[in-house]
GROMACS .gro file of N, CA and C in nm:
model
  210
    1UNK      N    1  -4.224 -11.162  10.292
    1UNK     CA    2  -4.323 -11.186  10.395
    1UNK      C    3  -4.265 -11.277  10.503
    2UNK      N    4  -4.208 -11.376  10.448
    2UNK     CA    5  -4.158 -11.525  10.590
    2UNK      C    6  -4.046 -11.413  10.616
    3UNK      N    7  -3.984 -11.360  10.558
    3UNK     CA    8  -3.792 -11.276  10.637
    3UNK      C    9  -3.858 -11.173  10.729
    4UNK      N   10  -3.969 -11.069  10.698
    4UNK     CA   11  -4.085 -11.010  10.767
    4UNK      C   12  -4.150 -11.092  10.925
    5UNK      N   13  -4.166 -11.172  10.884
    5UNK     CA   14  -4.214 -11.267  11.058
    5UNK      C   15  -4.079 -11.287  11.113
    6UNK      N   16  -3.954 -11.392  11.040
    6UNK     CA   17  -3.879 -11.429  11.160
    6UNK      C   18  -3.798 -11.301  11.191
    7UNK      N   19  -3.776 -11.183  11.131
    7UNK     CA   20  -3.763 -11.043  11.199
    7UNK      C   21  -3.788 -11.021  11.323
    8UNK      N   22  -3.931 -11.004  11.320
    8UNK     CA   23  -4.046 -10.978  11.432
    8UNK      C   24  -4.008 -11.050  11.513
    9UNK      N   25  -4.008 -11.203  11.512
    9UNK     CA   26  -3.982 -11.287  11.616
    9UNK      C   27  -3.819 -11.281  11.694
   10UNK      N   28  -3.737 -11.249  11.603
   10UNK     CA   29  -3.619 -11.221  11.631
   10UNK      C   30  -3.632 -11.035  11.752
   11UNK      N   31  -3.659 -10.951  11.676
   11UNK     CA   32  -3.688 -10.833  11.779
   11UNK      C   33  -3.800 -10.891  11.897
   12UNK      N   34  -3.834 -10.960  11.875
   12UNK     CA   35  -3.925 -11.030  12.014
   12UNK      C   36  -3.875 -11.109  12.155
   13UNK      N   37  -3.748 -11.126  12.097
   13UNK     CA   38  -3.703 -11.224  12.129
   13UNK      C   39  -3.626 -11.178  12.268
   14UNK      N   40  -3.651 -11.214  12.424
   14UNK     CA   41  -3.571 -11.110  12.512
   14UNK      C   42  -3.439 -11.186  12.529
   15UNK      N   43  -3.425 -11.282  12.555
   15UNK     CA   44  -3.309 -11.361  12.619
   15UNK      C   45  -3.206 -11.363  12.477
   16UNK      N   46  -3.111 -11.305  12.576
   16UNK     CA   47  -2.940 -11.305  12.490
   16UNK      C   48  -2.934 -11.448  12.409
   17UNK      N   49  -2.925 -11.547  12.498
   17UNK     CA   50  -2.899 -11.703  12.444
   17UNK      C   51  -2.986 -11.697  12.313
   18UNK      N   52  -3.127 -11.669  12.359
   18UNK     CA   53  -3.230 -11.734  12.279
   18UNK      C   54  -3.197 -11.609  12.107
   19UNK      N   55  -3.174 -11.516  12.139
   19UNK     CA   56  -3.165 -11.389  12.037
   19UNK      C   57  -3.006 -11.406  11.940
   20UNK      N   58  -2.924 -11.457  12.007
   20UNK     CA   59  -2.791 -11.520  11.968
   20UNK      C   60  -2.806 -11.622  11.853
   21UNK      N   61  -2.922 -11.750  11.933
   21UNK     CA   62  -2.916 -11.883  11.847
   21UNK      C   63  -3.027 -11.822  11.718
   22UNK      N   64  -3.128 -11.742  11.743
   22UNK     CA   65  -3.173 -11.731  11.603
   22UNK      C   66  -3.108 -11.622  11.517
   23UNK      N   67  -3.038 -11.543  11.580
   23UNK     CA   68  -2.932 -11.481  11.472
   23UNK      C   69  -2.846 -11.521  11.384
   24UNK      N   70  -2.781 -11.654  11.434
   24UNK     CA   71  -2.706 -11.784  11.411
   24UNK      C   72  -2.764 -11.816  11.296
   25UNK      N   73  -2.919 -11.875  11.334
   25UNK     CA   74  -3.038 -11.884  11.262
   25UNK      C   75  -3.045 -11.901  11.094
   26UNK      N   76  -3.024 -11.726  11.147
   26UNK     CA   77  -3.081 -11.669  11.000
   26UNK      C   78  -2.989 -11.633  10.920
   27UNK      N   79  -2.838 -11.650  11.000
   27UNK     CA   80  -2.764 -11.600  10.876
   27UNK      C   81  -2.724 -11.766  10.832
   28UNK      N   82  -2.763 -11.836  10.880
   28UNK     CA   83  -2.718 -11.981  10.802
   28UNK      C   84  -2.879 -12.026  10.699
   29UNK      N   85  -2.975 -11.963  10.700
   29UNK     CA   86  -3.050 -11.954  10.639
   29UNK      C   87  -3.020 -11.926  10.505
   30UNK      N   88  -2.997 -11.753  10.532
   30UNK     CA   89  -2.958 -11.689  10.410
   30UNK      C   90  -2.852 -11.743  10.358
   31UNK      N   91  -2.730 -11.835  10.435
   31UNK     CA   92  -2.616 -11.880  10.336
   31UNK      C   93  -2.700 -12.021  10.327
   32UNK      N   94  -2.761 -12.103  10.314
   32UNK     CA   95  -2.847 -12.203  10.218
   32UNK      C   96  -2.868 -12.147  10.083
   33UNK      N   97  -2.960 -12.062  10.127
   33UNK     CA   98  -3.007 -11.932  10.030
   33UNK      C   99  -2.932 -11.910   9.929
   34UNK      N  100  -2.811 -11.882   9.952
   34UNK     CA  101  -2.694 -11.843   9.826
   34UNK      C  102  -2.635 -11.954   9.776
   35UNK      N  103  -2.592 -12.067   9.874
   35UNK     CA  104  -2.569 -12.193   9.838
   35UNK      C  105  -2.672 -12.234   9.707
   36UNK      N  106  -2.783 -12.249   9.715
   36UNK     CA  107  -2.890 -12.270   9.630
   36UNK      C  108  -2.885 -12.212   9.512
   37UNK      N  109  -2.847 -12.086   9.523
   37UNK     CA  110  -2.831 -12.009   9.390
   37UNK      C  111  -2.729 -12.011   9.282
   38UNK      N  112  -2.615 -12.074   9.338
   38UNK     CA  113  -2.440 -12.079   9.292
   38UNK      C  114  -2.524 -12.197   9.169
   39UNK      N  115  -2.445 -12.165   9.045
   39UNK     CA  116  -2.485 -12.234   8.940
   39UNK      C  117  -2.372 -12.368   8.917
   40UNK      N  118  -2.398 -12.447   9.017
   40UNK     CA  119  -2.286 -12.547   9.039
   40UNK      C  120  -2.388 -12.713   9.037
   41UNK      N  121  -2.366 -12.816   9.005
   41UNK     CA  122  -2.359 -12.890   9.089
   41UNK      C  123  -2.402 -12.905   9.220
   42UNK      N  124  -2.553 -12.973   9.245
   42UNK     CA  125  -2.593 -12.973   9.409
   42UNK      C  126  -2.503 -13.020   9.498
   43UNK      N  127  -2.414 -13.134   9.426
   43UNK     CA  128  -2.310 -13.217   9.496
   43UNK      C  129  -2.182 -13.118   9.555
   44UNK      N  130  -2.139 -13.050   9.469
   44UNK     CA  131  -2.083 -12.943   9.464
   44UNK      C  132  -2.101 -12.818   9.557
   45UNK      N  133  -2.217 -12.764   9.524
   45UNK     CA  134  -2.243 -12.632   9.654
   45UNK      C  135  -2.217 -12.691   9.781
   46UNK      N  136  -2.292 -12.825   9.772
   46UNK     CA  137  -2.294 -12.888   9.925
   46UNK      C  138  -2.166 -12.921   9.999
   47UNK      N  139  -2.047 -12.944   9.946
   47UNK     CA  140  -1.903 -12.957   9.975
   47UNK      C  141  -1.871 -12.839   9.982
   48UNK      N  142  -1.934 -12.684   9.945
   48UNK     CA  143  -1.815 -12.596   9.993
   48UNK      C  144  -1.857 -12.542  10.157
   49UNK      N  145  -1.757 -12.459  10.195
   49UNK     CA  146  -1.780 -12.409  10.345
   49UNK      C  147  -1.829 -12.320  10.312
   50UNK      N  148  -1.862 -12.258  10.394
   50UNK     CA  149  -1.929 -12.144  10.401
   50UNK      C  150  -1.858 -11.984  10.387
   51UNK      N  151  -1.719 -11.988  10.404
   51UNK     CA  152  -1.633 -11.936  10.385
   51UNK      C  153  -1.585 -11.911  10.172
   52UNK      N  154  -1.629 -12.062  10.139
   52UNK     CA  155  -1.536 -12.062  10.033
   52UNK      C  156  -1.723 -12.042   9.922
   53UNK      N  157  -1.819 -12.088   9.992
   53UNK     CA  158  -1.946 -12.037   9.945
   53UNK      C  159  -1.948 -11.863   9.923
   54UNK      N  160  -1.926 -11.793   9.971
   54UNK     CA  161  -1.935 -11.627   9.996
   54UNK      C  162  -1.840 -11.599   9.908
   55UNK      N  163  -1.686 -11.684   9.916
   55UNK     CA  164  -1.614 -11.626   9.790
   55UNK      C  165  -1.649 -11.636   9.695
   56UNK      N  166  -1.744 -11.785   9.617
   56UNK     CA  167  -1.798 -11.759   9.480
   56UNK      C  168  -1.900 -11.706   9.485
   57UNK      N  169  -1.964 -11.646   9.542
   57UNK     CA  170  -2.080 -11.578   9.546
   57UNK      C  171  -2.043 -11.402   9.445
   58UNK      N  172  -1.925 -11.372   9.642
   58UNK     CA  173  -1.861 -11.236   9.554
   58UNK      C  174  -1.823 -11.260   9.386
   59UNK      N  175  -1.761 -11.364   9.385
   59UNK     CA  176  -1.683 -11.373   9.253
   59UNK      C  177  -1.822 -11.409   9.118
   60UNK      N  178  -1.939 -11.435   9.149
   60UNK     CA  179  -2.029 -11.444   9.041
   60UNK      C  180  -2.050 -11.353   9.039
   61UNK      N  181  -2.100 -11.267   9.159
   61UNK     CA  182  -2.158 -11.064   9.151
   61UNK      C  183  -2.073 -10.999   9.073
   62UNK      N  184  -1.983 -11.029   9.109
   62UNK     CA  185  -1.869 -10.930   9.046
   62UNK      C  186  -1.867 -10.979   8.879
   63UNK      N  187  -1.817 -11.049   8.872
   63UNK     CA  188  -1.857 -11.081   8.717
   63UNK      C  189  -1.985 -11.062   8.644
   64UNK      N  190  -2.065 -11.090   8.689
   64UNK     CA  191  -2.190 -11.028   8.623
   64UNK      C  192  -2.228 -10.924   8.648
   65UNK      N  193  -2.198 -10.811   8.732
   65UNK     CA  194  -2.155 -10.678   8.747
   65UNK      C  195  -2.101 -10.665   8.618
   66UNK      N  196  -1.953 -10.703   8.608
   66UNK     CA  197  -1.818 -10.642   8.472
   66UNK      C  198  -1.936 -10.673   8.341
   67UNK      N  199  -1.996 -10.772   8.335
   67UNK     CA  200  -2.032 -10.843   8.204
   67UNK      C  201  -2.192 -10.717   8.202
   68UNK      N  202  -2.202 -10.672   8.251
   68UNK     CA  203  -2.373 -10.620   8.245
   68UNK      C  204  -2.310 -10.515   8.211
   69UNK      N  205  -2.209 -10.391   8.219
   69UNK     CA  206  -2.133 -10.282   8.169
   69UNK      C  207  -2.137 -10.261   8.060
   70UNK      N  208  -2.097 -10.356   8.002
   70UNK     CA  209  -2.062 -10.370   7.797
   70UNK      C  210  -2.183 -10.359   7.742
   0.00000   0.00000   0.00000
């Protein structure tokens, strides 16, 4: 429902600048989002980049992908 509104508001949105910064927005949203989820240490998620966040992300999917097979 809330990813449903700031959608809307995002396709609402006319100005380049203004449609840019909430695109920005929302994908630093959604990487909180995953940050939050990493089974780490709050101290921990919060020190990685965002770069090295997405690699353990892939690297938990993927493993619990291999491990759900068996």
């Amino acid at each position: 429902k809330e990813m449903c509104q700031i959608i809307t508001t995002f396709d609402a949105s006319k100005s380049t600048k203004g449609a840019s910064k909430l695109r920005r927005d929302l994908i630093n949203a959604e990487i909180a989002n995953l940050r939050d989820l990493l089974p780490l240490p709050p101290s921990t998620r919060q020190r990685l980049s965002q770069l090295q966040l997405m690699a353990l992300v892939c690297v938990y999917v993927r493993k619990a992908n291999y491990f759900q097979q068996d």
